[in-house]
Each structure stands twice: as structure tokens, then as C-alpha cells.
PDB file of C-alpha atoms in Angstrom:
ATOM      1  CA  MET A   1      -3.478 -19.691   6.472  1.00 82.00           C
ATOM      2  CA  PRO A   2      -4.154 -20.220   2.650  1.00 95.00           C
ATOM      3  CA  THR A   3      -1.836 -18.487   0.238  1.00 97.00           C
ATOM      4  CA  LYS A   4      -1.811 -18.142  -3.069  1.00 97.00           C
ATOM      5  CA  THR A   5       0.294 -16.558  -6.182  1.00 98.00           C
ATOM      6  CA  LEU A   6      -2.002 -15.342  -9.248  1.00 98.00           C
ATOM      7  CA  HIS A   7      -1.350 -13.605 -11.826  1.00 98.00           C
ATOM      8  CA  ILE A   8      -3.942 -10.664 -12.893  1.00 98.00           C
ATOM      9  CA  PRO A   9      -4.413  -9.993 -16.955  1.00 98.00           C
ATOM     10  CA  THR A  10      -3.834  -5.731 -17.758  1.00 98.00           C
ATOM     11  CA  ALA A  11      -3.840  -3.838 -20.450  1.00 96.00           C
ATOM     12  CA  ASP A  12       0.528  -4.241 -20.901  1.00 96.00           C
ATOM     13  CA  GLY A  13       0.281  -8.063 -19.758  1.00 97.00           C
ATOM     14  CA  GLN A  14      -0.004  -9.946 -16.675  1.00 98.00           C
ATOM     15  CA  ALA A  15       0.681  -8.687 -13.145  1.00 98.00           C
ATOM     16  CA  ASP A  16       2.156 -11.400 -10.811  1.00 98.00           C
ATOM     17  CA  ALA A  17       0.635 -11.007  -7.315  1.00 98.00           C
ATOM     18  CA  PHE A  18       0.242 -12.455  -4.033  1.00 98.00           C
ATOM     19  CA  ALA A  19      -2.670 -13.169  -1.821  1.00 98.00           C
ATOM     20  CA  ALA A  20      -3.244 -14.168   1.792  1.00 98.00           C
ATOM     21  CA  LEU A  21      -6.724 -15.222   3.044  1.00 97.00           C
ATOM     22  CA  PRO A  22      -8.473 -16.109   5.856  1.00 96.00           C
ATOM     23  CA  ASP A  23      -8.690 -19.320   7.294  1.00 93.00           C
ATOM     24  CA  ALA A  24     -12.397 -19.728   7.558  1.00 87.00           C
ATOM     25  CA  GLY A  25     -14.102 -20.760   4.119  1.00 86.00           C
ATOM     26  CA  GLY A  26     -16.305 -18.204   2.710  1.00 94.00           C
ATOM     27  CA  ARG A  27     -15.866 -15.095   1.425  1.00 97.00           C
ATOM     28  CA  HIS A  28     -14.435 -11.754   2.561  1.00 97.00           C
ATOM     29  CA  PRO A  29     -13.790  -8.206   2.114  1.00 98.00           C
ATOM     30  CA  ALA A  30     -10.790  -7.082   0.250  1.00 98.00           C
ATOM     31  CA  VAL A  31      -7.598  -4.960   0.921  1.00 98.00           C
ATOM     32  CA  LEU A  32      -5.351  -4.099  -2.021  1.00 99.00           C
ATOM     33  CA  MET A  33      -2.382  -3.847  -1.230  1.00 99.00           C
ATOM     34  CA  TYR A  34       0.575  -1.360  -2.872  1.00 98.00           C
ATOM     35  CA  PRO A  35       4.321  -2.546  -1.557  1.00 98.00           C
ATOM     36  CA  ASP A  36       7.195  -0.054  -1.218  1.00 98.00           C
ATOM     37  CA  GLY A  37      10.167   0.340  -3.553  1.00 96.00           C
ATOM     38  CA  PHE A  38      11.127  -2.819  -2.677  1.00 97.00           C
ATOM     39  CA  GLY A  39       8.529  -5.158  -4.351  1.00 97.00           C
ATOM     40  CA  ILE A  40       7.114  -7.936  -2.736  1.00 98.00           C
ATOM     41  CA  ARG A  41       9.329 -10.267  -0.657  1.00 98.00           C
ATOM     42  CA  PRO A  42       9.039 -12.177   2.739  1.00 98.00           C
ATOM     43  CA  VAL A  43       8.006  -9.570   4.784  1.00 98.00           C
ATOM     44  CA  LEU A  44       5.281  -8.196   2.433  1.00 98.00           C
ATOM     45  CA  ARG A  45       4.149 -11.490   2.476  1.00 98.00           C
ATOM     46  CA  GLN A  46       4.247 -12.214   6.227  1.00 98.00           C
ATOM     47  CA  MET A  47       1.997  -8.153   6.701  1.00 98.00           C
ATOM     48  CA  ALA A  48      -0.049  -9.327   4.248  1.00 98.00           C
ATOM     49  CA  GLY A  49      -0.868 -12.942   6.119  1.00 98.00           C
ATOM     50  CA  GLU A  50      -0.960 -11.041   9.186  1.00 98.00           C
ATOM     51  CA  LEU A  51      -3.688  -8.752   8.358  1.00 98.00           C
ATOM     52  CA  ALA A  52      -5.289 -11.979   6.474  1.00 98.00           C
ATOM     53  CA  GLU A  53      -6.150 -13.425   9.394  1.00 97.00           C
ATOM     54  CA  HIS A  54      -8.149 -10.386  10.538  1.00 97.00           C
ATOM     55  CA  GLY A  55     -10.323 -11.892   8.231  1.00 97.00           C
ATOM     56  CA  TYR A  56      -9.304  -9.846   4.580  1.00 98.00           C
ATOM     57  CA  TYR A  57      -8.685 -10.923   2.035  1.00 98.00           C
ATOM     58  CA  VAL A  58      -5.325  -9.343   0.898  1.00 98.00           C
ATOM     59  CA  LEU A  59      -3.684  -8.882  -2.358  1.00 99.00           C
ATOM     60  CA  ILE A  60       0.077  -7.393  -3.228  1.00 99.00           C
ATOM     61  CA  PRO A  61       0.607  -7.138  -6.928  1.00 98.00           C
ATOM     62  CA  ASN A  62       3.780  -6.409  -8.358  1.00 98.00           C
ATOM     63  CA  VAL A  63       3.566  -2.752  -9.360  1.00 98.00           C
ATOM     64  CA  PHE A  64       6.832  -3.267 -11.977  1.00 98.00           C
ATOM     65  CA  TYR A  65       5.808  -6.068 -13.837  1.00 98.00           C
ATOM     66  CA  ARG A  66       6.420  -4.950 -16.865  1.00 97.00           C
ATOM     67  CA  HIS A  67      10.219  -5.404 -16.057  1.00 97.00           C
ATOM     68  CA  GLY A  68       9.202  -8.917 -15.044  1.00 96.00           C
ATOM     69  CA  PRO A  69       8.380 -10.961 -12.451  1.00 97.00           C
ATOM     70  CA  ALA A  70       8.704 -10.302  -8.710  1.00 96.00           C
ATOM     71  CA  PRO A  71      11.652 -10.106  -7.444  1.00 94.00           C
ATOM     72  CA  VAL A  72      12.640  -7.424 -10.077  1.00 95.00           C
ATOM     73  CA  ILE A  73      16.629  -7.027  -9.078  1.00 94.00           C
ATOM     74  CA  GLU A  74      17.470  -9.090  -6.656  1.00 94.00           C
ATOM     75  CA  LEU A  75      17.698  -7.983  -2.830  1.00 95.00           C
ATOM     76  CA  PRO A  76      20.138  -8.833  -0.159  1.00 95.00           C
ATOM     77  CA  GLU A  77      18.163 -10.525   3.172  1.00 95.00           C
ATOM     78  CA  HIS A  78      18.239  -7.211   5.031  1.00 96.00           C
ATOM     79  CA  ILE A  79      18.271  -4.223   3.086  1.00 96.00           C
ATOM     80  CA  GLY A  80      20.658  -2.061   5.037  1.00 95.00           C
ATOM     81  CA  ASP A  81      21.532   1.622   4.372  1.00 90.00           C
ATOM     82  CA  GLU A  82      24.207   0.869   2.750  1.00 91.00           C
ATOM     83  CA  ALA A  83      22.874  -1.239   0.421  1.00 92.00           C
ATOM     84  CA  ARG A  84      20.329   1.618  -0.807  1.00 90.00           C
ATOM     85  CA  THR A  85      22.401   3.654  -3.198  1.00 90.00           C
ATOM     86  CA  ALA A  86      23.354   0.465  -5.353  1.00 94.00           C
ATOM     87  CA  ILE A  87      19.321  -0.531  -5.131  1.00 95.00           C
ATOM     88  CA  PHE A  88      17.510   2.410  -5.467  1.00 92.00           C
ATOM     89  CA  ALA A  89      19.715   3.059  -9.173  1.00 95.00           C
ATOM     90  CA  GLN A  90      18.357   0.143  -9.702  1.00 96.00           C
ATOM     91  CA  LEU A  91      14.423   0.873  -9.079  1.00 96.00           C
ATOM     92  CA  MET A  92      14.730   4.812  -9.482  1.00 95.00           C
ATOM     93  CA  PRO A  93      13.957   4.428 -13.665  1.00 95.00           C
ATOM     94  CA  MET A  94      11.090   1.906 -13.097  1.00 95.00           C
ATOM     95  CA  ILE A  95       9.495   4.056 -10.711  1.00 95.00           C
ATOM     96  CA  LYS A  96      10.003   7.041 -12.805  1.00 94.00           C
ATOM     97  CA  THR A  97       8.304   5.353 -15.462  1.00 94.00           C
ATOM     98  CA  HIS A  98       5.424   4.031 -13.453  1.00 95.00           C
ATOM     99  CA  THR A  99       3.607   7.366 -14.108  1.00 96.00           C
ATOM    100  CA  ALA A 100      -0.050   8.397 -12.623  1.00 96.00           C
ATOM    101  CA  GLU A 101      -1.881   7.495 -15.398  1.00 97.00           C
ATOM    102  CA  ARG A 102      -0.333   3.723 -15.204  1.00 97.00           C
ATOM    103  CA  THR A 103      -1.100   3.292 -11.441  1.00 98.00           C
ATOM    104  CA  ARG A 104      -4.823   4.323 -12.908  1.00 97.00           C
ATOM    105  CA  SER A 105      -4.796   1.785 -15.799  1.00 98.00           C
ATOM    106  CA  ASP A 106      -3.085  -0.713 -13.388  1.00 98.00           C
ATOM    107  CA  ALA A 107      -5.913  -0.211 -11.042  1.00 98.00           C
ATOM    108  CA  ASP A 108      -8.705  -0.549 -12.860  1.00 98.00           C
ATOM    109  CA  ASP A 109      -7.179  -4.123 -13.730  1.00 98.00           C
ATOM    110  CA  TYR A 110      -6.258  -5.277 -10.115  1.00 98.00           C
ATOM    111  CA  LEU A 111      -9.864  -3.929  -8.579  1.00 98.00           C
ATOM    112  CA  ARG A 112     -11.194  -5.515 -11.221  1.00 98.00           C
ATOM    113  CA  PHE A 113      -9.370  -8.823 -10.813  1.00 98.00           C
ATOM    114  CA  LEU A 114      -9.836  -8.597  -6.886  1.00 98.00           C
ATOM    115  CA  THR A 115     -13.606  -8.681  -6.539  1.00 98.00           C
ATOM    116  CA  ALA A 116     -13.726 -11.320  -9.059  1.00 98.00           C
ATOM    117  CA  GLN A 117     -12.268 -14.092  -6.880  1.00 98.00           C
ATOM    118  CA  PRO A 118     -14.731 -16.586  -5.223  1.00 97.00           C
ATOM    119  CA  GLU A 119     -13.539 -15.789  -2.061  1.00 97.00           C
ATOM    120  CA  VAL A 120     -14.115 -11.972  -2.028  1.00 98.00           C
ATOM    121  CA  SER A 121     -17.138 -10.769  -0.997  1.00 97.00           C
ATOM    122  CA  SER A 122     -19.231  -7.665  -2.377  1.00 95.00           C
ATOM    123  CA  GLY A 123     -19.435  -4.482  -0.855  1.00 95.00           C
ATOM    124  CA  PRO A 124     -16.464  -1.770  -0.638  1.00 97.00           C
ATOM    125  CA  VAL A 125     -12.773  -2.658  -0.412  1.00 98.00           C
ATOM    126  CA  ALA A 126     -10.025  -1.173   0.826  1.00 98.00           C
ATOM    127  CA  VAL A 127      -6.387   0.059  -0.361  1.00 98.00           C
ATOM    128  CA  THR A 128      -3.491   0.177   1.386  1.00 98.00           C
ATOM    129  CA  GLY A 129       0.358   1.547   0.740  1.00 98.00           C
ATOM    130  CA  TYR A 130       3.731   1.662   1.879  1.00 98.00           C
ATOM    131  CA  CYS A 131       6.304   4.073   0.411  1.00 98.00           C
ATOM    132  CA  ILE A 132       5.899   4.764  -3.117  1.00 97.00           C
ATOM    133  CA  GLY A 133       2.873   2.033  -2.865  1.00 98.00           C
ATOM    134  CA  GLY A 134       0.868   4.569  -0.825  1.00 98.00           C
ATOM    135  CA  LEU A 135       1.002   7.487  -3.399  1.00 98.00           C
ATOM    136  CA  MET A 136      -0.468   4.680  -6.185  1.00 98.00           C
ATOM    137  CA  ALA A 137      -3.310   3.972  -2.733  1.00 98.00           C
ATOM    138  CA  VAL A 138      -4.140   7.243  -2.988  1.00 98.00           C
ATOM    139  CA  ARG A 139      -4.321   7.767  -6.499  1.00 98.00           C
ATOM    140  CA  THR A 140      -5.988   4.374  -6.652  1.00 98.00           C
ATOM    141  CA  ALA A 141      -8.764   5.541  -4.454  1.00 98.00           C
ATOM    142  CA  ALA A 142      -9.476   8.860  -6.465  1.00 98.00           C
ATOM    143  CA  ALA A 143     -10.371   6.875  -9.464  1.00 98.00           C
ATOM    144  CA  HIS A 144     -12.279   4.644  -7.857  1.00 98.00           C
ATOM    145  CA  PRO A 145     -14.253   6.760  -4.990  1.00 96.00           C
ATOM    146  CA  GLY A 146     -17.612   4.962  -5.253  1.00 92.00           C
ATOM    147  CA  GLN A 147     -15.667   1.444  -4.801  1.00 97.00           C
ATOM    148  CA  VAL A 148     -13.030   2.560  -2.214  1.00 98.00           C
ATOM    149  CA  ALA A 149     -13.771   2.684   1.030  1.00 98.00           C
ATOM    150  CA  ALA A 150     -10.918   3.189   3.144  1.00 98.00           C
ATOM    151  CA  VAL A 151      -7.207   4.064   1.705  1.00 98.00           C
ATOM    152  CA  ALA A 152      -4.184   4.113   3.991  1.00 98.00           C
ATOM    153  CA  GLY A 153      -1.155   4.919   3.451  1.00 98.00           C
ATOM    154  CA  PHE A 154       2.634   4.590   5.635  1.00 98.00           C
ATOM    155  CA  HIS A 155       5.447   6.518   5.127  1.00 98.00           C
ATOM    156  CA  ALA A 156       4.321   7.677   1.771  1.00 98.00           C
ATOM    157  CA  PRO A 157       4.243  11.040  -0.111  1.00 98.00           C
ATOM    158  CA  VAL A 158       0.538  10.693  -0.485  1.00 98.00           C
ATOM    159  CA  GLY A 159       0.328  14.428  -1.244  1.00 97.00           C
ATOM    160  CA  ALA A 160       2.501  14.415  -3.838  1.00 97.00           C
ATOM    161  CA  ASP A 161       0.091  14.954  -6.815  1.00 96.00           C
ATOM    162  CA  GLY A 162      -0.845  18.034  -5.159  1.00 96.00           C
ATOM    163  CA  PRO A 163      -4.416  18.996  -3.150  1.00 96.00           C
ATOM    164  CA  ASP A 164      -6.581  18.698  -6.714  1.00 96.00           C
ATOM    165  CA  LEU A 165      -6.186  14.847  -6.693  1.00 96.00           C
ATOM    166  CA  LEU A 166      -6.973  14.393  -3.150  1.00 97.00           C
ATOM    167  CA  SER A 167      -9.957  16.368  -3.453  1.00 95.00           C
ATOM    168  CA  LYS A 168     -11.348  13.834  -5.494  1.00 96.00           C
ATOM    169  CA  LEU A 169     -11.596  11.368  -2.632  1.00 97.00           C
ATOM    170  CA  THR A 170     -14.233   9.909  -0.716  1.00 97.00           C
ATOM    171  CA  ALA A 171     -12.861   6.945   1.335  1.00 98.00           C
ATOM    172  CA  GLN A 172     -11.794   7.290   4.824  1.00 98.00           C
ATOM    173  CA  LEU A 173      -8.498   7.741   5.278  1.00 98.00           C
ATOM    174  CA  HIS A 174      -5.536   7.134   7.613  1.00 98.00           C
ATOM    175  CA  PHE A 175      -1.848   8.532   6.569  1.00 98.00           C
ATOM    176  CA  GLY A 176       1.065   7.338   9.533  1.00 98.00           C
ATOM    177  CA  HIS A 177       3.984   9.268   8.763  1.00 98.00           C
ATOM    178  CA  ALA A 178       7.532   9.011   9.361  1.00 98.00           C
ATOM    179  CA  GLU A 179       9.524  11.842  11.052  1.00 98.00           C
ATOM    180  CA  SER A 180      12.207  11.672   8.670  1.00 97.00           C
ATOM    181  CA  ASP A 181       9.687  12.412   6.283  1.00 98.00           C
ATOM    182  CA  ILE A 182       7.337  15.241   6.488  1.00 97.00           C
ATOM    183  CA  THR A 183       7.942  18.537   8.823  1.00 97.00           C
ATOM    184  CA  PRO A 184       5.136  19.732  10.767  1.00 97.00           C
ATOM    185  CA  GLU A 185       4.158  22.745   8.378  1.00 98.00           C
ATOM    186  CA  ALA A 186       3.722  20.518   5.929  1.00 97.00           C
ATOM    187  CA  LEU A 187       1.812  17.907   7.742  1.00 98.00           C
ATOM    188  CA  LYS A 188      -0.464  20.782   8.782  1.00 98.00           C
ATOM    189  CA  GLU A 189      -0.760  22.591   5.182  1.00 97.00           C
ATOM    190  CA  LEU A 190      -1.768  18.326   4.460  1.00 98.00           C
ATOM    191  CA  ASN A 191      -3.962  18.170   6.724  1.00 98.00           C
ATOM    192  CA  GLU A 192      -5.790  21.611   5.890  1.00 98.00           C
ATOM    193  CA  THR A 193      -6.271  20.521   2.469  1.00 97.00           C
ATOM    194  CA  LEU A 194      -8.116  16.678   3.358  1.00 98.00           C
ATOM    195  CA  LYS A 195     -10.460  19.167   6.150  1.00 97.00           C
ATOM    196  CA  ALA A 196     -11.443  21.141   3.422  1.00 96.00           C
ATOM    197  CA  ALA A 197     -12.564  18.370   1.375  1.00 96.00           C
ATOM    198  CA  ALA A 198     -14.499  17.251   4.003  1.00 97.00           C
ATOM    199  CA  LEU A 199     -12.938  13.734   3.972  1.00 97.00           C
ATOM    200  CA  SER A 200     -12.944  11.726   7.422  1.00 98.00           C
ATOM    201  CA  TYR A 201      -9.197  11.589   8.147  1.00 98.00           C
ATOM    202  CA  THR A 202      -6.465  11.342  11.028  1.00 98.00           C
ATOM    203  CA  SER A 203      -3.232  11.680   9.365  1.00 98.00           C
ATOM    204  CA  GLU A 204       0.005  12.095  11.798  1.00 98.00           C
ATOM    205  CA  ILE A 205       3.772  12.233  12.154  1.00 98.00           C
ATOM    206  CA  TYR A 206       4.657   8.657  14.027  1.00 98.00           C
ATOM    207  CA  PRO A 207       7.070  10.063  16.938  1.00 97.00           C
ATOM    208  CA  GLY A 208      10.730   8.943  15.461  1.00 98.00           C
ATOM    209  CA  THR A 209      10.550   7.569  12.755  1.00 98.00           C
ATOM    210  CA  ASN A 210      12.293   6.975   9.491  1.00 97.00           C
ATOM    211  CA  HIS A 211      11.211   5.864   6.091  1.00 97.00           C
ATOM    212  CA  GLY A 212      10.149   2.877   5.871  1.00 97.00           C
ATOM    213  CA  PHE A 213       9.256   2.130   9.446  1.00 98.00           C
ATOM    214  CA  THR A 214       7.122  -0.836   8.837  1.00 98.00           C
ATOM    215  CA  MET A 215       9.832  -2.870   7.161  1.00 98.00           C
ATOM    216  CA  SER A 216      11.531  -4.969   9.484  1.00 98.00           C
ATOM    217  CA  ASP A 217      13.626  -6.052   6.736  1.00 98.00           C
ATOM    218  CA  THR A 218      15.517  -2.615   6.736  1.00 97.00           C
ATOM    219  CA  ASP A 219      17.066  -0.328   9.017  1.00 97.00           C
ATOM    220  CA  ALA A 220      14.427   1.976   9.355  1.00 97.00           C
ATOM    221  CA  PHE A 221      12.783  -0.958  10.842  1.00 98.00           C
ATOM    222  CA  ASN A 222      10.460   0.733  14.191  1.00 98.00           C
ATOM    223  CA  PRO A 223       9.001  -1.960  16.191  1.00 98.00           C
ATOM    224  CA  ALA A 224       6.667   0.201  17.934  1.00 98.00           C
ATOM    225  CA  ALA A 225       5.460   2.430  15.404  1.00 98.00           C
ATOM    226  CA  LEU A 226       4.262  -0.859  13.436  1.00 98.00           C
ATOM    227  CA  GLN A 227       2.044  -1.410  15.919  1.00 98.00           C
ATOM    228  CA  ARG A 228       0.781   1.560  16.029  1.00 98.00           C
ATOM    229  CA  HIS A 229       0.212   1.135  12.034  1.00 98.00           C
ATOM    230  CA  TRP A 230      -1.049  -1.749  12.598  1.00 98.00           C
ATOM    231  CA  ASP A 231      -3.861  -0.666  15.499  1.00 98.00           C
ATOM    232  CA  ARG A 232      -4.655   2.240  12.893  1.00 98.00           C
ATOM    233  CA  LEU A 233      -5.075  -0.088   9.944  1.00 98.00           C
ATOM    234  CA  LEU A 234      -6.971  -2.391  11.768  1.00 98.00           C
ATOM    235  CA  SER A 235      -8.966   0.434  13.334  1.00 98.00           C
ATOM    236  CA  LEU A 236      -9.843   1.698   9.779  1.00 98.00           C
ATOM    237  CA  LEU A 237     -10.295  -1.379   8.004  1.00 98.00           C
ATOM    238  CA  GLY A 238     -13.130  -2.509  11.049  1.00 97.00           C
ATOM    239  CA  ASP A 239     -14.832   1.063  10.782  1.00 97.00           C
ATOM    240  CA  THR A 240     -15.370   0.763   6.788  1.00 98.00           C
ATOM    241  CA  LEU A 241     -15.759  -3.052   5.629  1.00 97.00           C
ATOM    242  CA  THR A 242     -18.071  -5.922   7.337  1.00 81.00           C
ATOM    243  CA  THR A 243     -15.606  -8.851   8.119  1.00 65.00           C
ATOM    244  CA  SER A 244     -17.827 -12.538   8.398  1.00 56.00           C
TER     245      SER A 244
END
């Protein structure tokens, strides 16, 4: 499977990025994949590669590029619960400065770069994200309703910007929530907002999961939930993007 290390020109400099693409030549539909707060690392590269094997060109940007190239902080091989406090003490200032306005500005540059790649086919794209990256995916889709056909978020605060942002979406959606992240009552309220906006969506709690359940390098990892995530994501992409 071919992979690339790339640099995306942005309004504030250059964002380093990782891309994975199918073995077959030609052009392929594109997926912009936003990482979780820990950023680009082996597990995300592996996930991008797995998605590429299904016929997609997958681009993961280093969303914290203003603070340096990925990894922006030193990470252990396995991110256990005992290490999270110290790691997030370093990450939270970066997360807090990554405003909605900054996300939208970067998204313009990411999508412009992604769709200009010679291996990417014309037509709509999909955006997916994990943890804070899921919120970035929603912001990106809301800012590019004519370009983003599908958006997915996993263990992500997808409703954090409120119903006004969700009402701007036109993409088909899947939100996979960690059981530890959202109550049934909050899920019902979110889903009622999506329904009121006349969106095509699935939004569900993955049973028995904790925040970060897709990430195999954390204590939250749940293999069954990861597979459910793949099933839902691939179905969403199959419904909205055309592969060769």
C-alpha cells in the first residue's frame, strides 16, 4: 500500500500530513481523516491504510502544525490511563487555541490540497474524525456543504458547537458515541436536532465503550467497537462516494 508524507500550504504556514492510497493506480475518492487529540502516530497511519485498501485516498493532517511537526509532543508506545493526565496537560493549550475559525481556515486549505492530488478523483469527498477530530469534521462539512457528501465522528463531541452548526450540514452522517461520553437523554436531544434538520443520519451509542474506543494504543480500546466503526464507516462511504 503506497503512503506519502506531505506538506499542505496553509494561511499560517505548512501542515505536515500523512496520506495512504490504494495499491491500484488511477484516481480514487478522497477521505479527509482528522486525528484524535494525540495526533498522527502509528495507529492512525494503520487505520488510514486499512481504509485505503477499500479504494480511498486518505489524508491525515497534523492539525496542531502551528506547534511543530507530528508528533507535537512525545508519546509513549501505549497511552495508558496513568499517562493521560500528563499528556493532556501538554495538549490542552493546543486544543483550546484550535478555534472553530482556525478549523475552518485550515479545512479550506486541506480540501483544496486534497482534491488537487493527481490520485484523487473528481466529485464529492468524505470527512471523518476521532475525538476532537470529529468536531473538526463536523465544522469542515458545515463550511463545505457542496463538497462534503459524508461526515463521520467517533467518540467525538460532535454537537459541541450547538444546533446552529448542525443545521448547516447537508452531508450524510454517522456518529458513533462512546457510552462514557453521552447519556441516552443527550443522545435523544442530539438526534432530534439532526432529524429537525432533515438530515440523513445514524447516531448511536456503541455499547460498553469508553472514550477513545477505536484507538488500539490506548486503554480505552474495544476491538468489537472498532469493527462496528469500520462497518458503519464503510457503509457510509459506500453510499456516498464512488470507488473505481
